[in-house]
Amino acid sequence: MRSQLNDADACAVDQAWRIAVRRTGAQVTAVTMGPAGAAAALRKSLVLGADEGVHILDDALAGCDALGTARVLAAAVRRLGFDLVLCGAAATGSATAVVPAMVAEILGVPVLCFADGLKLTGDGVEIRRDDGAGVQTWAATLPAVVSVTPRCGTPRYPRFAAVAQARHKLVRTWPLSRLGIRRSEVGLAAAVTRVRAVTPVEDRGRVVIDCDAPTAAARLADFLAQRELL
Amino acid sequence: MIVRMVLGLLMTAVAFALAGRRVMTLYRLGRSGQPVEPDRLRDVPKRAWAVVTEVLGQSKLLKWSVPGIAHFAVFWGFIILGATIVEGYGALFVRDFGLPLIGDHAWLGFLEDLFIVAVLSGLVVFAILRLRQDPQREGRRSRFFGSHLGAAWLVLFMIFNVMWTLLLYRSAQINTGNFPFPRGAFASEAVALALAPAGRTANDVLEHVGILGSLGAVLAFLVILVYSKHLHIALAPFNVAFSRRPRGLGALLPVHSGGKPVDFEDPGEDDKIGRGVIEDFTWKGMLDFATCTECGRCQSQCPAWHTEKPLNPKLLIMSLRDHALAKAPYLLAGSDEERAKLPKDVLAEAERPLVGAVEAGGVIDPDVLWSCVTCGACVEQCPVDIEHVDHIVDMRRYQVLIESSFPSEAGAMLRNLERAGDPWGRGAKARLEWMAGLPFEVPVLNGEPIPGDVEYLLWVGCAGALDDRAKKTTRAVAELLHTAGVSFMVLGSQERCTGDPARRIGQELLFQELGKQNVETLNAAGARRIVVTCAHCFNAIRNEYPQLGGVYEVVHHTQLLSKLVAEGKLVPTHPVEETVTYHDPCYLGRHNRVFSPPREILGSVPGLRFNEMPRNSETSFCCGAGGARMWMEESIGTRINETRTDEALATGAEVVTAACPYCIVMLTDGVATRKQQGKAGEDVRVTDVSQMLLQSVRGPGDGDGSA
Amino acid sequence: METVLVLAERHGAGGGVCRPTHALLTLARRLGTPAAVLCGPADTASIEALGRFGAQAIWTVEASEVDDYPATARVEALVRLADQICPSCILVASGRGGEEIAARVAARLDSGVLTGAVDMWMGPDGPVVVQRVLDGSYLVESSVVRGITICTVFTEAVSPQPSAAEPAVRSLDLAFPQGMQAARLVSREPRGRPDPTAAAVVVAGGRGLGSRDGFELVERIAGALGGAACGSHTAAELGWCPRHQTVDQIGKAVHPLLYLALGVSGSVRHRAGMHGAQTVVAIDRDPEAPIFGVADLGVVGDVHEVAKELLTEIRRRRHGERLEWEA
């Protein structure tokens, strides 16, 4: 199973490249934690502009929960050294949406989540984020972690030269031992959350209302308000 | 005699020197291109036969009757009258020289005179054609729009000169008694009668003047020839010999650099991908440009040109030719110092980007490059086998892969292909949706090889699985096969896009990836016979997958259904009292020569009245979706699909049929627009040919009979 | 009984406590003794509302950091309280702010976090959380095995039930540790009309709107929501919207948080342009329209009528009520 680089992650790599391309000596490292198939997503990051990749690969990591994942990624990032960590922001409510904030907390640096726009300022980084009725601007000093939405810029279509060069870029594979994390601290056995039961849903939560206009409108507005869209 | 011999030989020497120098330059210019693909040097018998039929037989020219016959006459005139040139040179030394053995045979004299008359008649026809198609008056509609008219008239004038000086010389020869043919040369004899009263001395003079004039005209013509498009008379046989066989249609060739295919997994450092500068073209490409006669037959068929877009295949080739000639001193210079000493305009020419806007000095404007639908009408028409489509795609390859410069809206299609394996990004799982609600089970392969008793693998394709209209075609075909008792299976979610849109837009790397994946799947499944419902899938799997190691017996659904009707396994019993017309999809018809099966199917449906569109079969007018243009915006000029829709509606058809999902989408949109404008009846519909057959086989009822 | 901490949210900076908080308290009551954390001014109305839904204790945080460093302030408050009162659960409403807070608290407390809960109950070994995963196709029951159960809740799935209580109100002192760097909320502006590809809200109109005049509804609703107005390919073909404002395979590809489709049938080429949308809402007359296959919420009915009512409703709600970090 070859993994794909999702839209948000692609935007994150692209933003990183845009920052690095304007600064001499800036380096972009793409980090992923996952089974062997995750290397494909890493290669795609290299095509989109990352200079090198790190693949954390260890079978002890199977079944890792969000906190475990965050610990591993934080350890890797700390080992690499960083000024800025960029992540793709997963949709709210999904299991991995919490990882960027956790990584930041473990590293003890500020986090700026769900950035729709990003720019570096004199002393740090500033992001733009939509909150339902307006646009918030948040700022933090570096080092920091920023998670980026698919609305944050459009990654350019890579040239063949980028594809060819990416094949020669270095991808390091790190087992857990390289990060100083013990097997007992991660993986399914060490997970803080456990799944007890799984039931398929008949009607997949796709609600279709068929009633009079004012009622429908009220339900629509409720729906939007709940999701901070109104 | 001495005088005329000396003069004659002197003229010859000068002419040959001038012409020779030019030929040398052109030859070296051609060689500055890349080496050709190996296949062009193989299969000599087929190539020789092509030269026989297309050059000697003038087969492509004769497709247009009047200009074709005229050209046939002039072409054969040049061949036969070569004898008179030999006779002329001989006469410089021996006054009444005749060819050995046959030099005084009446039939030879007759033949020569016959062709003098034929050529002169041909010239009259050509002149009339040029006057009637005068671009000054007709504008873009004239196929001579953009051609060098002055040069063309000069050529006609020179041919005329060659003819009348020859006639003058021969008739004077008759009157001076030096004519080698006692009988047969009727035209010369007639002119001789007219000249006879002038007396012996006068005719003597006329004879000397005539021979020098005649040879002089030929030599002058020779020099003019090598500086004009008329060089085609020397180049065309070579161009035809080295062209793709059977024709430059169907498959596109893989990317080659230095005469070898480029391995995208491990490309060489100096590998040239596509065409970024004029010298990136192979010498065959250079030969193509040089052979162009500016006849405009390609332009007269181009759907882009017909809809006010800037793309004109003839002007494209001419631009490339002119650019190559202008850049020649730069390309042929031996060193940097030599280059630095070249005149400014040559250096400026060398700086021009091959593809770029007019303001940037580009040779080919991007709008020209991206307007092409790769329908191949130009290649079909070209009498000298120029491969316009190949050159356009090669330039696209450079733009996409090296510059990453292409219409941005197509990026969505490319990203979706990479991500999800289909142009809309729906993903593999969605490929099973079309089967919902079918009254029978469609067996889906899942990792196992195809059982031996299954006759066909039905390749559904992306449109057939994911586009709402095309799904109806797939269901109709599945039902017809089921009814006919033909056992088939589908690959289901293992299918990926064949890669056709990626290849046509120039993203060869993506095409190779998708193609190799599909070939692996097909080979693992042990597929032998594949039936497809999409003309583009048909072309890709049948003609292009062999390049990737996938060789299968591929039939289009119309071919299979037609066969089943002929075998009596499908019986269209219920009459369908409607008027239909059929649109030949470019990738089924012109590219792959499948014209009759869809018509046979329509013919088998009782009650159906069939009206052919004026532009059908080989000259079918594209729907506008090819060349990956389905995935691009059409913002210049008028709509290709609307133009074709109007042609279909003009036949009075109530049902417009086609045999490709791209065509059906484009024609449906066209009909919808015309309905909205009140220019089409409310009950006009667009369907696939198979749906008409299904309607007749199954009978009336809730059908998937309408789009 | 164990304490369950609830992070209270309010409408706007000084507004009253809002529905998501009522829902959280309702859930909290099932799991233990609810205690609420209220950031910002401790006004009577909010305290009363919290009490109405069962909060037994209310901790108020009135430091200035609450407005300047909203996320970090709440994280610190929750962590401080967690150390102090050792709750069994911490509940936060799901949303961009909520996910971040819950994540950071979980990391600090080395506890499990479960996101997007639609239901919770008390099991034999502790709280059981029900989540909807994989685009709503599965319901997963999970529990936290170590530390505090930290949960973000899809409060719209929970009906608030009042249960009056007399809360004890205490104030919590909050001071950031020395040298701590945190993300600062610099400013907040109302949305201008964004570019569709960068917009968080996209409103699109299709053939179902009937006419160019009908299409104006799209622009009005987009204006009301501060989103981008677009059309389907058909709408552009009919001349109702400019070609560069279409959501389509060959038009714009959008990734909004909300995609509102009015009278759009949802052909495959249209879906190719909007499949990046997080939440899809569709209104159309035809119940068989393909758009309903991808909509999270669909309304079958007359597009004009429903859309007009929606516009009224949006304007009505916009006129006062805001969530907490909206200034």
mmCIF file with all atom_site columns, N, CA and C in Angstrom, chain B residues 225-261:
data_model
loop_
_atom_site.group_PDB
_atom_site.id
_atom_site.type_symbol
_atom_site.label_atom_id
_atom_site.label_alt_id
_atom_site.label_comp_id
_atom_site.label_asym_id
_atom_site.label_entity_id
_atom_site.label_seq_id
_atom_site.pdbx_PDB_ins_code
_atom_site.Cartn_x
_atom_site.Cartn_y
_atom_site.Cartn_z
_atom_site.occupancy
_atom_site.B_iso_or_equiv
_atom_site.pdbx_formal_charge
_atom_site.auth_seq_id
_atom_site.auth_comp_id
_atom_site.auth_asym_id
_atom_site.auth_atom_id
_atom_site.pdbx_PDB_model_num
ATOM 1   N N  . LEU B 1 225 ? 14.308 26.643 -56.498 1.00 0.00 ? 225 LEU B N  1
ATOM 2   C CA . LEU B 1 225 ? 13.769 25.497 -55.776 1.00 0.00 ? 225 LEU B CA 1
ATOM 3   C C  . LEU B 1 225 ? 14.397 25.317 -54.412 1.00 0.00 ? 225 LEU B C  1
ATOM 4   N N  . VAL B 1 226 ? 15.725 25.328 -54.368 1.00 0.00 ? 226 VAL B N  1
ATOM 5   C CA . VAL B 1 226 ? 16.365 25.042 -53.089 1.00 0.00 ? 226 VAL B CA 1
ATOM 6   C C  . VAL B 1 226 ? 16.206 26.175 -52.085 1.00 0.00 ? 226 VAL B C  1
ATOM 7   N N  . TYR B 1 227 ? 15.694 27.308 -52.554 1.00 0.00 ? 227 TYR B N  1
ATOM 8   C CA . TYR B 1 227 ? 15.439 28.397 -51.610 1.00 0.00 ? 227 TYR B CA 1
ATOM 9   C C  . TYR B 1 227 ? 13.951 28.564 -51.305 1.00 0.00 ? 227 TYR B C  1
ATOM 10  N N  . SER B 1 228 ? 13.128 27.646 -51.797 1.00 0.00 ? 228 SER B N  1
ATOM 11  C CA . SER B 1 228 ? 11.689 27.829 -51.606 1.00 0.00 ? 228 SER B CA 1
ATOM 12  C C  . SER B 1 228 ? 11.047 26.539 -51.140 1.00 0.00 ? 228 SER B C  1
ATOM 13  N N  . LYS B 1 229 ? 9.742  26.625 -50.916 1.00 0.00 ? 229 LYS B N  1
ATOM 14  C CA . LYS B 1 229 ? 9.015  25.447 -50.482 1.00 0.00 ? 229 LYS B CA 1
ATOM 15  C C  . LYS B 1 229 ? 8.945  24.401 -51.571 1.00 0.00 ? 229 LYS B C  1
ATOM 16  N N  . HIS B 1 230 ? 9.350  24.771 -52.796 1.00 0.00 ? 230 HIS B N  1
ATOM 17  C CA . HIS B 1 230 ? 9.261  23.801 -53.866 1.00 0.00 ? 230 HIS B CA 1
ATOM 18  C C  . HIS B 1 230 ? 10.296 22.709 -53.735 1.00 0.00 ? 230 HIS B C  1
ATOM 19  N N  . LEU B 1 231 ? 11.183 22.892 -52.784 1.00 0.00 ? 231 LEU B N  1
ATOM 20  C CA . LEU B 1 231 ? 12.152 21.840 -52.505 1.00 0.00 ? 231 LEU B CA 1
ATOM 21  C C  . LEU B 1 231 ? 11.450 20.527 -52.169 1.00 0.00 ? 231 LEU B C  1
ATOM 22  N N  . HIS B 1 232 ? 10.168 20.630 -51.889 1.00 0.00 ? 232 HIS B N  1
ATOM 23  C CA . HIS B 1 232 ? 9.432  19.412 -51.543 1.00 0.00 ? 232 HIS B CA 1
ATOM 24  C C  . HIS B 1 232 ? 9.559  18.352 -52.626 1.00 0.00 ? 232 HIS B C  1
ATOM 25  N N  . ILE B 1 233 ? 9.812  18.767 -53.863 1.00 0.00 ? 233 ILE B N  1
ATOM 26  C CA . ILE B 1 233 ? 9.870  17.741 -54.895 1.00 0.00 ? 233 ILE B CA 1
ATOM 27  C C  . ILE B 1 233 ? 11.060 16.807 -54.682 1.00 0.00 ? 233 ILE B C  1
ATOM 28  N N  . ALA B 1 234 ? 12.086 17.321 -54.047 1.00 0.00 ? 234 ALA B N  1
ATOM 29  C CA . ALA B 1 234 ? 13.222 16.458 -53.748 1.00 0.00 ? 234 ALA B CA 1
ATOM 30  C C  . ALA B 1 234 ? 13.060 15.778 -52.397 1.00 0.00 ? 234 ALA B C  1
ATOM 31  N N  . LEU B 1 235 ? 12.446 16.493 -51.463 1.00 0.00 ? 235 LEU B N  1
ATOM 32  C CA . LEU B 1 235 ? 12.390 15.981 -50.086 1.00 0.00 ? 235 LEU B CA 1
ATOM 33  C C  . LEU B 1 235 ? 11.244 15.023 -49.825 1.00 0.00 ? 235 LEU B C  1
ATOM 34  N N  . ALA B 1 236 ? 10.140 15.238 -50.545 1.00 0.00 ? 236 ALA B N  1
ATOM 35  C CA . ALA B 1 236 ? 8.948  14.448 -50.224 1.00 0.00 ? 236 ALA B CA 1
ATOM 36  C C  . ALA B 1 236 ? 9.188  12.937 -50.249 1.00 0.00 ? 236 ALA B C  1
ATOM 37  N N  . PRO B 1 237 ? 9.868  12.423 -51.249 1.00 0.00 ? 237 PRO B N  1
ATOM 38  C CA . PRO B 1 237 ? 10.075 10.968 -51.227 1.00 0.00 ? 237 PRO B CA 1
ATOM 39  C C  . PRO B 1 237 ? 10.815 10.510 -49.968 1.00 0.00 ? 237 PRO B C  1
ATOM 40  N N  . PHE B 1 238 ? 11.776 11.321 -49.511 1.00 0.00 ? 238 PHE B N  1
ATOM 41  C CA . PHE B 1 238 ? 12.489 10.940 -48.286 1.00 0.00 ? 238 PHE B CA 1
ATOM 42  C C  . PHE B 1 238 ? 11.587 11.065 -47.065 1.00 0.00 ? 238 PHE B C  1
ATOM 43  N N  . ASN B 1 239 ? 10.797 12.139 -47.050 1.00 0.00 ? 239 ASN B N  1
ATOM 44  C CA . ASN B 1 239 ? 9.920  12.342 -45.900 1.00 0.00 ? 239 ASN B CA 1
ATOM 45  C C  . ASN B 1 239 ? 8.923  11.200 -45.776 1.00 0.00 ? 239 ASN B C  1
ATOM 46  N N  . VAL B 1 240 ? 8.394  10.799 -46.938 1.00 0.00 ? 240 VAL B N  1
ATOM 47  C CA . VAL B 1 240 ? 7.448  9.682  -46.922 1.00 0.00 ? 240 VAL B CA 1
ATOM 48  C C  . VAL B 1 240 ? 8.157  8.404  -46.490 1.00 0.00 ? 240 VAL B C  1
ATOM 49  N N  . ALA B 1 241 ? 9.385  8.230  -46.990 1.00 0.00 ? 241 ALA B N  1
ATOM 50  C CA . ALA B 1 241 ? 10.123 7.008  -46.669 1.00 0.00 ? 241 ALA B CA 1
ATOM 51  C C  . ALA B 1 241 ? 10.375 6.893  -45.171 1.00 0.00 ? 241 ALA B C  1
ATOM 52  N N  . PHE B 1 242 ? 10.672 8.004  -44.511 1.00 0.00 ? 242 PHE B N  1
ATOM 53  C CA . PHE B 1 242 ? 11.055 7.924  -43.102 1.00 0.00 ? 242 PHE B CA 1
ATOM 54  C C  . PHE B 1 242 ? 9.906  8.197  -42.142 1.00 0.00 ? 242 PHE B C  1
ATOM 55  N N  . SER B 1 243 ? 8.715  8.384  -42.678 1.00 0.00 ? 243 SER B N  1
ATOM 56  C CA . SER B 1 243 ? 7.593  8.663  -41.782 1.00 0.00 ? 243 SER B CA 1
ATOM 57  C C  . SER B 1 243 ? 7.129  7.411  -41.072 1.00 0.00 ? 243 SER B C  1
ATOM 58  N N  . ARG B 1 244 ? 6.331  7.624  -40.022 1.00 0.00 ? 244 ARG B N  1
ATOM 59  C CA . ARG B 1 244 ? 5.811  6.496  -39.274 1.00 0.00 ? 244 ARG B CA 1
ATOM 60  C C  . ARG B 1 244 ? 4.873  5.696  -40.167 1.00 0.00 ? 244 ARG B C  1
ATOM 61  N N  . ARG B 1 245 ? 4.966  4.394  -40.057 1.00 0.00 ? 245 ARG B N  1
ATOM 62  C CA . ARG B 1 245 ? 4.100  3.500  -40.826 1.00 0.00 ? 245 ARG B CA 1
ATOM 63  C C  . ARG B 1 245 ? 3.133  2.818  -39.902 1.00 0.00 ? 245 ARG B C  1
ATOM 64  N N  . PRO B 1 246 ? 1.889  2.539  -40.232 1.00 0.00 ? 246 PRO B N  1
ATOM 65  C CA . PRO B 1 246 ? 1.287  2.904  -41.506 1.00 0.00 ? 246 PRO B CA 1
ATOM 66  C C  . PRO B 1 246 ? 1.015  4.402  -41.647 1.00 0.00 ? 246 PRO B C  1
ATOM 67  N N  . ARG B 1 247 ? 0.941  5.118  -40.507 1.00 0.00 ? 247 ARG B N  1
ATOM 68  C CA . ARG B 1 247 ? 0.710  6.565  -40.592 1.00 0.00 ? 247 ARG B CA 1
ATOM 69  C C  . ARG B 1 247 ? 1.058  7.171  -39.225 1.00 0.00 ? 247 ARG B C  1
ATOM 70  N N  . GLY B 1 248 ? 1.211  8.474  -39.212 1.00 0.00 ? 248 GLY B N  1
ATOM 71  C CA . GLY B 1 248 ? 1.587  9.156  -37.964 1.00 0.00 ? 248 GLY B CA 1
ATOM 72  C C  . GLY B 1 248 ? 0.390  9.383  -37.066 1.00 0.00 ? 248 GLY B C  1
ATOM 73  N N  . LEU B 1 249 ? -0.449 8.375  -36.909 1.00 0.00 ? 249 LEU B N  1
ATOM 74  C CA . LEU B 1 249 ? -1.654 8.487  -36.087 1.00 0.00 ? 249 LEU B CA 1
ATOM 75  C C  . LEU B 1 249 ? -1.695 7.319  -35.119 1.00 0.00 ? 249 LEU B C  1
ATOM 76  N N  . GLY B 1 250 ? -2.681 7.311  -34.259 1.00 0.00 ? 250 GLY B N  1
ATOM 77  C CA . GLY B 1 250 ? -2.821 6.212  -33.314 1.00 0.00 ? 250 GLY B CA 1
ATOM 78  C C  . GLY B 1 250 ? -1.902 6.434  -32.132 1.00 0.00 ? 250 GLY B C  1
ATOM 79  N N  . ALA B 1 251 ? -0.908 5.590  -32.003 1.00 0.00 ? 251 ALA B N  1
ATOM 80  C CA . ALA B 1 251 ? -0.010 5.693  -30.861 1.00 0.00 ? 251 ALA B CA 1
ATOM 81  C C  . ALA B 1 251 ? 0.898  6.909  -30.982 1.00 0.00 ? 251 ALA B C  1
ATOM 82  N N  . LEU B 1 252 ? 1.291  7.440  -29.842 1.00 0.00 ? 252 LEU B N  1
ATOM 83  C CA . LEU B 1 252 ? 2.382  8.404  -29.820 1.00 0.00 ? 252 LEU B CA 1
ATOM 84  C C  . LEU B 1 252 ? 3.639  7.635  -29.456 1.00 0.00 ? 252 LEU B C  1
ATOM 85  N N  . LEU B 1 253 ? 4.782  8.155  -29.876 1.00 0.00 ? 253 LEU B N  1
ATOM 86  C CA . LEU B 1 253 ? 6.022  7.460  -29.561 1.00 0.00 ? 253 LEU B CA 1
ATOM 87  C C  . LEU B 1 253 ? 6.499  7.853  -28.168 1.00 0.00 ? 253 LEU B C  1
ATOM 88  N N  . PRO B 1 254 ? 7.228  6.963  -27.506 1.00 0.00 ? 254 PRO B N  1
ATOM 89  C CA . PRO B 1 254 ? 7.800  7.342  -26.207 1.00 0.00 ? 254 PRO B CA 1
ATOM 90  C C  . PRO B 1 254 ? 8.843  8.442  -26.399 1.00 0.00 ? 254 PRO B C  1
ATOM 91  N N  . VAL B 1 255 ? 9.211  9.077  -25.289 1.00 0.00 ? 255 VAL B N  1
ATOM 92  C CA . VAL B 1 255 ? 10.213 10.135 -25.366 1.00 0.00 ? 255 VAL B CA 1
ATOM 93  C C  . VAL B 1 255 ? 11.565 9.521  -25.742 1.00 0.00 ? 255 VAL B C  1
ATOM 94  N N  . HIS B 1 256 ? 12.161 10.069 -26.768 1.00 0.00 ? 256 HIS B N  1
ATOM 95  C CA . HIS B 1 256 ? 13.486 9.621  -27.182 1.00 0.00 ? 256 HIS B CA 1
ATOM 96  C C  . HIS B 1 256 ? 14.468 10.765 -27.053 1.00 0.00 ? 256 HIS B C  1
ATOM 97  N N  . SER B 1 257 ? 15.678 10.438 -26.700 1.00 0.00 ? 257 SER B N  1
ATOM 98  C CA . SER B 1 257 ? 16.739 11.442 -26.696 1.00 0.00 ? 257 SER B CA 1
ATOM 99  C C  . SER B 1 257 ? 17.967 10.812 -27.308 1.00 0.00 ? 257 SER B C  1
ATOM 100 N N  . GLY B 1 258 ? 18.546 11.494 -28.278 1.00 0.00 ? 258 GLY B N  1
ATOM 101 C CA . GLY B 1 258 ? 19.716 10.925 -28.928 1.00 0.00 ? 258 GLY B CA 1
ATOM 102 C C  . GLY B 1 258 ? 19.416 9.615  -29.616 1.00 0.00 ? 258 GLY B C  1
ATOM 103 N N  . GLY B 1 259 ? 18.183 9.452  -30.041 1.00 0.00 ? 259 GLY B N  1
ATOM 104 C CA . GLY B 1 259 ? 17.839 8.240  -30.768 1.00 0.00 ? 259 GLY B CA 1
ATOM 105 C C  . GLY B 1 259 ? 17.505 7.060  -29.886 1.00 0.00 ? 259 GLY B C  1
ATOM 106 N N  . LYS B 1 260 ? 17.555 7.248  -28.568 1.00 0.00 ? 260 LYS B N  1
ATOM 107 C CA . LYS B 1 260 ? 17.239 6.138  -27.666 1.00 0.00 ? 260 LYS B CA 1
ATOM 108 C C  . LYS B 1 260 ? 16.085 6.540  -26.743 1.00 0.00 ? 260 LYS B C  1
ATOM 109 N N  . PRO B 1 261 ? 15.265 5.569  -26.345 1.00 0.00 ? 261 PRO B N  1
ATOM 110 C CA . PRO B 1 261 ? 14.178 5.926  -25.433 1.00 0.00 ? 261 PRO B CA 1
ATOM 111 C C  . PRO B 1 261 ? 14.734 6.384  -24.085 1.00 0.00 ? 261 PRO B C  1
#
